[in-house]
GROMACS .gro file of N, CA and C in nm:
model
  492
    1MET      N    1   0.462   2.584  -0.243
    1MET     CA    2   0.532   2.479  -0.315
    1MET      C    3   0.636   2.411  -0.226
    2LYS      N    4   0.712   2.492  -0.151
    2LYS     CA    5   0.813   2.434  -0.062
    2LYS      C    6   0.748   2.347   0.045
    3LYS      N    7   0.630   2.391   0.089
    3LYS     CA    8   0.559   2.315   0.192
    3LYS      C    9   0.519   2.177   0.138
    4LYS      N   10   0.474   2.173   0.013
    4LYS     CA   11   0.433   2.045  -0.044
    4LYS      C   12   0.553   1.954  -0.070
    5VAL      N   13   0.664   2.010  -0.113
    5VAL     CA   14   0.785   1.930  -0.135
    5VAL      C   15   0.832   1.871  -0.002
    6ALA      N   16   0.828   1.951   0.103
    6ALA     CA   17   0.866   1.902   0.235
    6ALA      C   18   0.770   1.792   0.280
    7PHE      N   19   0.641   1.813   0.255
    7PHE     CA   20   0.539   1.713   0.288
    7PHE      C   21   0.570   1.581   0.219
    8LEU      N   22   0.598   1.587   0.088
    8LEU     CA   23   0.626   1.466   0.013
    8LEU      C   24   0.754   1.398   0.062
    9GLY      N   25   0.855   1.477   0.094
    9GLY     CA   26   0.979   1.421   0.147
    9GLY      C   27   0.957   1.349   0.279
   10VAL      N   28   0.880   1.410   0.366
   10VAL     CA   29   0.852   1.350   0.496
   10VAL      C   30   0.773   1.220   0.479
   11PHE      N   31   0.673   1.223   0.390
   11PHE     CA   32   0.592   1.104   0.372
   11PHE      C   33   0.667   0.992   0.298
   12LEU      N   34   0.759   1.028   0.210
   12LEU     CA   35   0.843   0.925   0.149
   12LEU      C   36   0.933   0.862   0.255
   13ALA      N   37   0.988   0.945   0.342
   13ALA     CA   38   1.070   0.893   0.451
   13ALA      C   39   0.988   0.802   0.542
   14LEU      N   40   0.864   0.842   0.572
   14LEU     CA   41   0.776   0.757   0.654
   14LEU      C   42   0.749   0.623   0.586
   15ALA      N   43   0.727   0.627   0.456
   15ALA     CA   44   0.702   0.504   0.382
   15ALA      C   45   0.824   0.413   0.386
   16LEU      N   46   0.943   0.470   0.375
   16LEU     CA   47   1.065   0.390   0.381
   16LEU      C   48   1.086   0.333   0.521
   17VAL      N   49   1.058   0.411   0.622
   17VAL     CA   50   1.068   0.361   0.760
   17VAL      C   51   0.970   0.246   0.781
   18CYS      N   52   0.848   0.261   0.731
   18CYS     CA   53   0.750   0.152   0.743
   18CYS      C   54   0.797   0.028   0.669
   19SER      N   55   0.857   0.045   0.551
   19SER     CA   56   0.912  -0.069   0.477
   19SER      C   57   1.022  -0.138   0.556
   20TYR      N   58   1.107  -0.059   0.617
   20TYR     CA   59   1.217  -0.115   0.695
   20TYR      C   60   1.163  -0.190   0.818
   21ILE      N   61   1.071  -0.128   0.889
   21ILE     CA   62   1.012  -0.193   1.007
   21ILE      C   63   0.946  -0.324   0.966
   22GLU      N   64   0.874  -0.320   0.855
   22GLU     CA   65   0.806  -0.440   0.808
   22GLU      C   66   0.904  -0.552   0.771
   23SER      N   67   1.021  -0.513   0.721
   23SER     CA   68   1.122  -0.614   0.687
   23SER      C   69   1.182  -0.678   0.812
   24LEU      N   70   1.172  -0.610   0.926
   24LEU     CA   71   1.227  -0.662   1.050
   24LEU      C   72   1.128  -0.748   1.129
   25ILE      N   73   0.999  -0.727   1.104
   25ILE     CA   74   0.896  -0.798   1.181
   25ILE      C   75   0.880  -0.939   1.127
   26PRO      N   76   0.900  -1.039   1.211
   26PRO     CA   77   0.880  -1.177   1.166
   26PRO      C   78   0.731  -1.210   1.166
   27PHE      N   79   0.659  -1.151   1.071
   27PHE     CA   80   0.514  -1.165   1.060
   27PHE      C   81   0.483  -1.285   0.973
   28TYR      N   82   0.426  -1.389   1.032
   28TYR     CA   83   0.401  -1.511   0.957
   28TYR      C   84   0.273  -1.577   1.006
   29PHE      N   85   0.176  -1.586   0.916
   29PHE     CA   86   0.050  -1.652   0.948
   29PHE      C   87   0.039  -1.788   0.880
   30GLY      N   88   0.152  -1.848   0.848
   30GLY     CA   89   0.147  -1.972   0.774
   30GLY      C   90   0.134  -1.949   0.624
   31VAL      N   91   0.139  -1.823   0.584
   31VAL     CA   92   0.128  -1.788   0.443
   31VAL      C   93   0.255  -1.714   0.403
   32PRO      N   94   0.345  -1.780   0.331
   32PRO     CA   95   0.471  -1.715   0.293
   32PRO      C   96   0.447  -1.589   0.210
   33GLY      N   97   0.523  -1.487   0.241
   33GLY     CA   98   0.515  -1.363   0.165
   33GLY      C   99   0.414  -1.263   0.217
   34MET      N  100   0.330  -1.303   0.311
   34MET     CA  101   0.229  -1.210   0.362
   34MET      C  102   0.295  -1.111   0.456
   35LYS      N  103   0.258  -0.983   0.438
   35LYS     CA  104   0.310  -0.877   0.524
   35LYS      C  105   0.195  -0.793   0.575
   36LEU      N  106   0.224  -0.710   0.673
   36LEU     CA  107   0.122  -0.624   0.730
   36LEU      C  108   0.074  -0.515   0.634
   37GLY      N  109   0.163  -0.463   0.553
   37GLY     CA  110   0.126  -0.354   0.463
   37GLY      C  111   0.131  -0.218   0.530
   38LEU      N  112   0.227  -0.200   0.619
   38LEU     CA  113   0.237  -0.074   0.692
   38LEU      C  114   0.252   0.048   0.600
   39THR      N  115   0.320   0.030   0.488
   39THR     CA  116   0.338   0.145   0.398
   39THR      C  117   0.206   0.190   0.337
   40ASN      N  118   0.106   0.103   0.339
   40ASN     CA  119  -0.024   0.144   0.286
   40ASN      C  120  -0.087   0.254   0.371
   41ILE      N  121  -0.051   0.263   0.497
   41ILE     CA  122  -0.098   0.375   0.580
   41ILE      C  123  -0.051   0.506   0.517
   42VAL      N  124   0.075   0.511   0.482
   42VAL     CA  125   0.133   0.632   0.424
   42VAL      C  126   0.070   0.663   0.289
   43ILE      N  127   0.055   0.562   0.205
   43ILE     CA  128  -0.002   0.583   0.071
   43ILE      C  129  -0.147   0.631   0.082
   44LEU      N  130  -0.224   0.571   0.171
   44LEU     CA  131  -0.362   0.616   0.191
   44LEU      C  132  -0.367   0.761   0.238
   45LEU      N  133  -0.282   0.796   0.332
   45LEU     CA  134  -0.282   0.933   0.383
   45LEU      C  135  -0.244   1.032   0.274
   46VAL      N  136  -0.143   1.000   0.195
   46VAL     CA  137  -0.104   1.090   0.086
   46VAL      C  138  -0.217   1.100  -0.016
   47LEU      N  139  -0.282   0.990  -0.045
   47LEU     CA  140  -0.395   0.992  -0.138
   47LEU      C  141  -0.504   1.086  -0.089
   48TYR      N  142  -0.532   1.083   0.039
   48TYR     CA  143  -0.637   1.167   0.095
   48TYR      C  144  -0.590   1.311   0.117
   49TYR      N  145  -0.466   1.332   0.158
   49TYR     CA  146  -0.415   1.467   0.182
   49TYR      C  147  -0.384   1.542   0.053
   50ALA      N  148  -0.313   1.477  -0.039
   50ALA     CA  149  -0.255   1.548  -0.151
   50ALA      C  150  -0.307   1.504  -0.288
   51GLY      N  151  -0.363   1.386  -0.300
   51GLY     CA  152  -0.421   1.344  -0.426
   51GLY      C  153  -0.347   1.231  -0.495
   52ILE      N  154  -0.399   1.200  -0.613
   52ILE     CA  155  -0.355   1.083  -0.689
   52ILE      C  156  -0.209   1.092  -0.733
   53LYS      N  157  -0.172   1.204  -0.793
   53LYS     CA  158  -0.036   1.217  -0.846
   53LYS      C  159   0.069   1.201  -0.738
   54ASP      N  160   0.047   1.262  -0.626
   54ASP     CA  161   0.144   1.254  -0.517
   54ASP      C  162   0.147   1.114  -0.455
   55ALA      N  163   0.032   1.050  -0.444
   55ALA     CA  164   0.029   0.913  -0.392
   55ALA      C  165   0.104   0.819  -0.487
   56PHE      N  166   0.085   0.840  -0.617
   56PHE     CA  167   0.156   0.760  -0.717
   56PHE      C  168   0.306   0.783  -0.706
   57LEU      N  169   0.347   0.909  -0.694
   57LEU     CA  170   0.489   0.942  -0.684
   57LEU      C  171   0.553   0.879  -0.561
   58ILE      N  172   0.488   0.893  -0.447
   58ILE     CA  173   0.541   0.834  -0.324
   58ILE      C  174   0.547   0.682  -0.336
   59SER      N  175   0.444   0.622  -0.393
   59SER     CA  176   0.440   0.477  -0.406
   59SER      C  177   0.553   0.426  -0.495
   60ILE      N  178   0.572   0.488  -0.609
   60ILE     CA  179   0.679   0.446  -0.702
   60ILE      C  180   0.816   0.464  -0.637
   61CYS      N  181   0.839   0.579  -0.580
   61CYS     CA  182   0.969   0.606  -0.517
   61CYS      C  183   0.995   0.509  -0.403
   62ARG      N  184   0.894   0.482  -0.323
   62ARG     CA  185   0.909   0.390  -0.211
   62ARG      C  186   0.943   0.249  -0.260
   63VAL      N  187   0.876   0.204  -0.364
   63VAL     CA  188   0.902   0.069  -0.416
   63VAL      C  189   1.048   0.056  -0.459
   64PHE      N  190   1.096   0.152  -0.537
   64PHE     CA  191   1.233   0.140  -0.587
   64PHE      C  192   1.336   0.161  -0.476
   65LEU      N  193   1.318   0.262  -0.394
   65LEU     CA  194   1.415   0.286  -0.287
   65LEU      C  195   1.419   0.172  -0.186
   66ALA      N  196   1.303   0.126  -0.143
   66ALA     CA  197   1.299   0.014  -0.047
   66ALA      C  198   1.353  -0.113  -0.110
   67GLY      N  199   1.324  -0.133  -0.238
   67GLY     CA  200   1.376  -0.251  -0.307
   67GLY      C  201   1.527  -0.251  -0.313
   68PHE      N  202   1.585  -0.136  -0.344
   68PHE     CA  203   1.731  -0.126  -0.350
   68PHE      C  204   1.794  -0.134  -0.212
   69MET      N  205   1.726  -0.081  -0.111
   69MET     CA  206   1.785  -0.079   0.023
   69MET      C  207   1.762  -0.208   0.101
   70PHE      N  208   1.642  -0.268   0.089
   70PHE     CA  209   1.607  -0.381   0.175
   70PHE      C  210   1.574  -0.508   0.098
   71GLY      N  211   1.574  -0.502  -0.034
   71GLY     CA  212   1.530  -0.618  -0.112
   71GLY      C  213   1.622  -0.650  -0.227
   72ASN      N  214   1.560  -0.685  -0.339
   72ASN     CA  215   1.634  -0.721  -0.459
   72ASN      C  216   1.547  -0.691  -0.581
   73GLY      N  217   1.593  -0.730  -0.698
   73GLY     CA  218   1.520  -0.703  -0.821
   73GLY      C  219   1.381  -0.765  -0.823
   74PHE      N  220   1.372  -0.888  -0.774
   74PHE     CA  221   1.242  -0.953  -0.772
   74PHE      C  222   1.147  -0.885  -0.674
   75SER      N  223   1.198  -0.841  -0.562
   75SER     CA  224   1.110  -0.772  -0.467
   75SER      C  225   1.057  -0.642  -0.527
   76ILE      N  226   1.138  -0.576  -0.609
   76ILE     CA  227   1.092  -0.454  -0.675
   76ILE      C  228   0.980  -0.487  -0.774
   77ILE      N  229   0.998  -0.592  -0.852
   77ILE     CA  230   0.896  -0.629  -0.951
   77ILE      C  231   0.765  -0.666  -0.882
   78TYR      N  232   0.772  -0.750  -0.780
   78TYR     CA  233   0.650  -0.791  -0.709
   78TYR      C  234   0.584  -0.673  -0.639
   79SER      N  235   0.664  -0.592  -0.573
   79SER     CA  236   0.610  -0.478  -0.500
   79SER      C  237   0.551  -0.375  -0.595
   80LEU      N  238   0.615  -0.355  -0.708
   80LEU     CA  239   0.564  -0.259  -0.807
   80LEU      C  240   0.429  -0.305  -0.862
   81ALA      N  241   0.418  -0.432  -0.897
   81ALA     CA  242   0.291  -0.485  -0.949
   81ALA      C  243   0.181  -0.475  -0.845
   82GLY      N  244   0.210  -0.520  -0.724
   82GLY     CA  245   0.109  -0.513  -0.618
   82GLY      C  246   0.074  -0.371  -0.581
   83GLY      N  247   0.176  -0.287  -0.569
   83GLY     CA  248   0.152  -0.148  -0.528
   83GLY      C  249   0.073  -0.069  -0.631
   84MET      N  250   0.104  -0.087  -0.759
   84MET     CA  251   0.035  -0.012  -0.862
   84MET      C  252  -0.110  -0.059  -0.881
   85LEU      N  253  -0.132  -0.190  -0.877
   85LEU     CA  254  -0.269  -0.240  -0.887
   85LEU      C  255  -0.351  -0.196  -0.766
   86SER      N  256  -0.290  -0.205  -0.650
   86SER     CA  257  -0.356  -0.161  -0.527
   86SER      C  258  -0.392  -0.014  -0.533
   87LEU      N  259  -0.297   0.068  -0.575
   87LEU     CA  260  -0.321   0.213  -0.582
   87LEU      C  261  -0.430   0.244  -0.685
   88LEU      N  262  -0.427   0.177  -0.799
   88LEU     CA  263  -0.530   0.199  -0.902
   88LEU      C  264  -0.669   0.170  -0.846
   89VAL      N  265  -0.684   0.059  -0.777
   89VAL     CA  266  -0.814   0.023  -0.720
   89VAL      C  267  -0.855   0.123  -0.613
   90MET      N  268  -0.761   0.162  -0.528
   90MET     CA  269  -0.795   0.257  -0.421
   90MET      C  270  -0.836   0.392  -0.480
   91VAL      N  271  -0.768   0.436  -0.584
   91VAL     CA  272  -0.802   0.563  -0.649
   91VAL      C  273  -0.942   0.555  -0.709
   92LEU      N  274  -0.970   0.447  -0.781
   92LEU     CA  275  -1.102   0.432  -0.843
   92LEU      C  276  -1.214   0.429  -0.739
   93LEU      N  277  -1.192   0.356  -0.630
   93LEU     CA  278  -1.294   0.350  -0.525
   93LEU      C  279  -1.311   0.485  -0.455
   94LYS      N  280  -1.201   0.555  -0.431
   94LYS     CA  281  -1.209   0.685  -0.365
   94LYS      C  282  -1.285   0.785  -0.452
   95GLN      N  283  -1.262   0.779  -0.582
   95GLN     CA  284  -1.327   0.874  -0.673
   95GLN      C  285  -1.478   0.855  -0.680
   96THR      N  286  -1.528   0.737  -0.647
   96THR     CA  287  -1.673   0.717  -0.648
   96THR      C  288  -1.740   0.789  -0.531
   97ARG      N  289  -1.663   0.819  -0.428
   97ARG     CA  290  -1.712   0.883  -0.305
   97ARG      C  291  -1.819   0.798  -0.234
   98LYS      N  292  -1.820   0.668  -0.261
   98LYS     CA  293  -1.917   0.580  -0.200
   98LYS      C  294  -1.857   0.490  -0.093
   99PHE      N  295  -1.724   0.493  -0.082
   99PHE     CA  296  -1.657   0.402   0.009
   99PHE      C  297  -1.575   0.478   0.112
  100GLN      N  298  -1.570   0.423   0.232
  100GLN     CA  299  -1.491   0.483   0.337
  100GLN      C  300  -1.346   0.434   0.329
  101MET      N  301  -1.259   0.503   0.401
  101MET     CA  302  -1.116   0.474   0.396
  101MET      C  303  -1.086   0.328   0.432
  102VAL      N  304  -1.155   0.273   0.528
  102VAL     CA  305  -1.128   0.136   0.570
  102VAL      C  306  -1.161   0.038   0.457
  103THR      N  307  -1.272   0.057   0.390
  103THR     CA  308  -1.311  -0.029   0.278
  103THR      C  309  -1.210  -0.017   0.164
  104ILE      N  310  -1.167   0.104   0.137
  104ILE     CA  311  -1.068   0.128   0.032
  104ILE      C  312  -0.938   0.058   0.067
  105SER      N  313  -0.899   0.062   0.193
  105SER     CA  314  -0.778  -0.005   0.237
  105SER      C  315  -0.789  -0.157   0.224
  106VAL      N  316  -0.903  -0.212   0.259
  106VAL     CA  317  -0.924  -0.357   0.245
  106VAL      C  318  -0.908  -0.398   0.099
  107CYS      N  319  -0.972  -0.325   0.010
  107CYS     CA  320  -0.960  -0.356  -0.133
  107CYS      C  321  -0.816  -0.338  -0.181
  108GLY      N  322  -0.748  -0.237  -0.130
  108GLY     CA  323  -0.608  -0.217  -0.164
  108GLY      C  324  -0.522  -0.335  -0.122
  109GLY      N  325  -0.546  -0.386  -0.003
  109GLY     CA  326  -0.471  -0.502   0.046
  109GLY      C  327  -0.496  -0.627  -0.038
  110ILE      N  328  -0.620  -0.648  -0.075
  110ILE     CA  329  -0.654  -0.764  -0.157
  110ILE      C  330  -0.591  -0.753  -0.296
  111PHE      N  331  -0.602  -0.636  -0.357
  111PHE     CA  332  -0.550  -0.620  -0.494
  111PHE      C  333  -0.398  -0.613  -0.497
  112HIS      N  334  -0.337  -0.573  -0.387
  112HIS     CA  335  -0.190  -0.579  -0.380
  112HIS      C  336  -0.146  -0.725  -0.393
  113ASN      N  337  -0.212  -0.812  -0.320
  113ASN     CA  338  -0.180  -0.955  -0.326
  113ASN      C  339  -0.210  -1.012  -0.464
  114LEU      N  340  -0.320  -0.969  -0.526
  114LEU     CA  341  -0.354  -1.017  -0.659
  114LEU      C  342  -0.247  -0.976  -0.760
  115GLY      N  343  -0.201  -0.852  -0.752
  115GLY     CA  344  -0.095  -0.807  -0.842
  115GLY      C  345   0.031  -0.889  -0.828
  116GLN      N  346   0.066  -0.923  -0.706
  116GLN     CA  347   0.184  -1.004  -0.685
  116GLN      C  348   0.166  -1.147  -0.736
  117ILE      N  349   0.047  -1.203  -0.719
  117ILE     CA  350   0.020  -1.338  -0.770
  117ILE      C  351   0.028  -1.340  -0.922
  118ILE      N  352  -0.026  -1.237  -0.985
  118ILE     CA  353  -0.022  -1.230  -1.132
  118ILE      C  354   0.122  -1.229  -1.181
  119VAL      N  355   0.207  -1.149  -1.117
  119VAL     CA  356   0.349  -1.146  -1.156
  119VAL      C  357   0.414  -1.282  -1.130
  120ALA      N  358   0.383  -1.342  -1.017
  120ALA     CA  359   0.442  -1.473  -0.984
  120ALA      C  360   0.403  -1.578  -1.088
  121VAL      N  361   0.279  -1.574  -1.135
  121VAL     CA  362   0.234  -1.669  -1.236
  121VAL      C  363   0.318  -1.655  -1.363
  122PHE      N  364   0.348  -1.531  -1.401
  122PHE     CA  365   0.430  -1.510  -1.521
  122PHE      C  366   0.576  -1.544  -1.498
  123VAL      N  367   0.629  -1.510  -1.381
  123VAL     CA  368   0.770  -1.537  -1.353
  123VAL      C  369   0.795  -1.688  -1.346
  124VAL      N  370   0.709  -1.759  -1.276
  124VAL     CA  371   0.727  -1.902  -1.256
  124VAL      C  372   0.666  -1.983  -1.371
  125ASP      N  373   0.580  -1.918  -1.448
  125ASP     CA  374   0.509  -1.983  -1.559
  125ASP      C  375   0.427  -2.101  -1.509
  126ASN      N  376   0.345  -2.073  -1.405
  126ASN     CA  377   0.263  -2.177  -1.346
  126ASN      C  378   0.133  -2.114  -1.296
  127ALA      N  379   0.025  -2.139  -1.367
  127ALA     CA  380  -0.105  -2.081  -1.333
  127ALA      C  381  -0.162  -2.140  -1.203
  128TYR      N  382  -0.108  -2.251  -1.157
  128TYR     CA  383  -0.157  -2.310  -1.032
  128TYR      C  384  -0.129  -2.220  -0.911
  129LEU      N  385  -0.044  -2.122  -0.928
  129LEU     CA  386  -0.019  -2.028  -0.818
  129LEU      C  387  -0.145  -1.950  -0.781
  130PHE      N  388  -0.240  -1.940  -0.875
  130PHE     CA  389  -0.366  -1.872  -0.843
  130PHE      C  390  -0.443  -1.945  -0.733
  131SER      N  391  -0.416  -2.073  -0.712
  131SER     CA  392  -0.482  -2.147  -0.604
  131SER      C  393  -0.439  -2.095  -0.466
  132TYR      N  394  -0.331  -2.025  -0.462
  132TYR     CA  395  -0.278  -1.964  -0.339
  132TYR      C  396  -0.351  -1.835  -0.305
  133PHE      N  397  -0.423  -1.779  -0.404
  133PHE     CA  398  -0.486  -1.648  -0.385
  133PHE      C  399  -0.594  -1.646  -0.276
  134PRO      N  400  -0.677  -1.748  -0.258
  134PRO     CA  401  -0.777  -1.739  -0.150
  134PRO      C  402  -0.716  -1.710  -0.013
  135LEU      N  403  -0.601  -1.771   0.016
  135LEU     CA  404  -0.533  -1.742   0.143
  135LEU      C  405  -0.486  -1.597   0.147
  136LEU      N  406  -0.430  -1.552   0.035
  136LEU     CA  407  -0.384  -1.413   0.030
  136LEU      C  408  -0.500  -1.315   0.032
  137PHE      N  409  -0.613  -1.354  -0.023
  137PHE     CA  410  -0.734  -1.271  -0.019
  137PHE      C  411  -0.774  -1.244   0.125
  138VAL      N  412  -0.782  -1.350   0.203
  138VAL     CA  413  -0.820  -1.337   0.344
  138VAL      C  414  -0.716  -1.254   0.419
  139GLY      N  415  -0.588  -1.285   0.397
  139GLY     CA  416  -0.482  -1.209   0.464
  139GLY      C  417  -0.484  -1.063   0.425
  140GLY      N  418  -0.503  -1.034   0.296
  140GLY     CA  419  -0.510  -0.895   0.250
  140GLY      C  420  -0.629  -0.822   0.307
  141ALA      N  421  -0.742  -0.892   0.322
  141ALA     CA  422  -0.861  -0.830   0.380
  141ALA      C  423  -0.841  -0.797   0.527
  142ILE      N  424  -0.781  -0.890   0.600
  142ILE     CA  425  -0.759  -0.867   0.744
  142ILE      C  426  -0.658  -0.755   0.766
  143THR      N  427  -0.543  -0.764   0.700
  143THR     CA  428  -0.442  -0.659   0.720
  143THR      C  429  -0.489  -0.527   0.663
  144GLY      N  430  -0.562  -0.530   0.550
  144GLY     CA  431  -0.617  -0.407   0.494
  144GLY      C  432  -0.715  -0.340   0.589
  145PHE      N  433  -0.793  -0.421   0.659
  145PHE     CA  434  -0.888  -0.367   0.757
  145PHE      C  435  -0.813  -0.299   0.872
  146LEU      N  436  -0.712  -0.367   0.925
  146LEU     CA  437  -0.636  -0.309   1.037
  146LEU      C  438  -0.561  -0.182   0.994
  147ILE      N  439  -0.500  -0.186   0.877
  147ILE     CA  440  -0.428  -0.070   0.825
  147ILE      C  441  -0.526   0.044   0.799
  148GLY      N  442  -0.644   0.010   0.746
  148GLY     CA  443  -0.746   0.111   0.721
  148GLY      C  444  -0.794   0.179   0.848
  149LEU      N  445  -0.810   0.101   0.954
  149LEU     CA  446  -0.849   0.159   1.083
  149LEU      C  447  -0.743   0.258   1.134
  150LEU      N  448  -0.616   0.217   1.124
  150LEU     CA  449  -0.508   0.306   1.168
  150LEU      C  450  -0.502   0.432   1.083
  151ALA      N  451  -0.512   0.416   0.952
  151ALA     CA  452  -0.505   0.532   0.861
  151ALA      C  453  -0.622   0.626   0.886
  152ARG      N  454  -0.741   0.571   0.907
  152ARG     CA  455  -0.859   0.655   0.934
  152ARG      C  456  -0.841   0.734   1.063
  153GLU      N  457  -0.787   0.669   1.163
  153GLU     CA  458  -0.765   0.737   1.291
  153GLU      C  459  -0.662   0.849   1.276
  154ILE      N  460  -0.554   0.821   1.209
  154ILE     CA  461  -0.450   0.923   1.188
  154ILE      C  462  -0.506   1.038   1.105
  155TYR      N  463  -0.577   1.006   0.998
  155TYR     CA  464  -0.634   1.109   0.912
  155TYR      C  465  -0.733   1.197   0.990
  156GLY      N  466  -0.817   1.134   1.069
  156GLY     CA  467  -0.915   1.210   1.147
  156GLY      C  468  -0.851   1.307   1.245
  157ARG      N  469  -0.732   1.278   1.291
  157ARG     CA  470  -0.664   1.363   1.387
  157ARG      C  471  -0.571   1.466   1.322
  158THR      N  472  -0.541   1.448   1.193
  158THR     CA  473  -0.438   1.533   1.131
  158THR      C  474  -0.479   1.605   1.004
  159TYR      N  475  -0.595   1.576   0.947
  159TYR     CA  476  -0.630   1.632   0.816
  159TYR      C  477  -0.630   1.785   0.815
  160LYS      N  478  -0.660   1.846   0.927
  160LYS     CA  479  -0.666   1.994   0.932
  160LYS      C  480  -0.528   2.060   0.916
  161TYR      N  481  -0.421   1.982   0.930
  161TYR     CA  482  -0.287   2.039   0.919
  161TYR      C  483  -0.234   2.036   0.776
  162PHE      N  484  -0.302   1.965   0.689
  162PHE     CA  485  -0.256   1.951   0.551
  162PHE      C  486  -0.362   2.004   0.456
  163ASN      N  487  -0.336   2.118   0.395
  163ASN     CA  488  -0.430   2.177   0.302
  163ASN      C  489  -0.361   2.205   0.168
  164PHE      N  490  -0.368   2.109   0.081
  164PHE     CA  491  -0.304   2.125  -0.051
  164PHE      C  492  -0.410   2.140  -0.156
   0.00000   0.00000   0.00000
């Protein structure tokens, strides 16, 4: 039990460090609001190492802590919507056992952006924001692919050290 609590603490800290690094990187592809999604590496690894409940716990804690430390109330709302929809899709795809980690990450990146667009439509009360989604779809697919490759590589080298 102590080992798992330490594991979760370390991975929450990693997720917060990734959030902080991402807030410092001037990452801009001409699409406002697009980010690399570095914390998705951590969420994917926790999902594969420890399971759904722990990935959910780390994701929720990361959203609120990073929001309070590096963002604001709106960033928490957008991140929570994107993160929870993304995690739900990744969990469902993983449970089918038909998809590899990279594919799951790509879908997670796409659905994270969709969750944020849905919240933005309600906050701004303007359905035309959905026209912005094709750009975010492409961005989420590209960053999800890169994040998935990194997560797969890390998992392949470290899975034997985590047995929960």
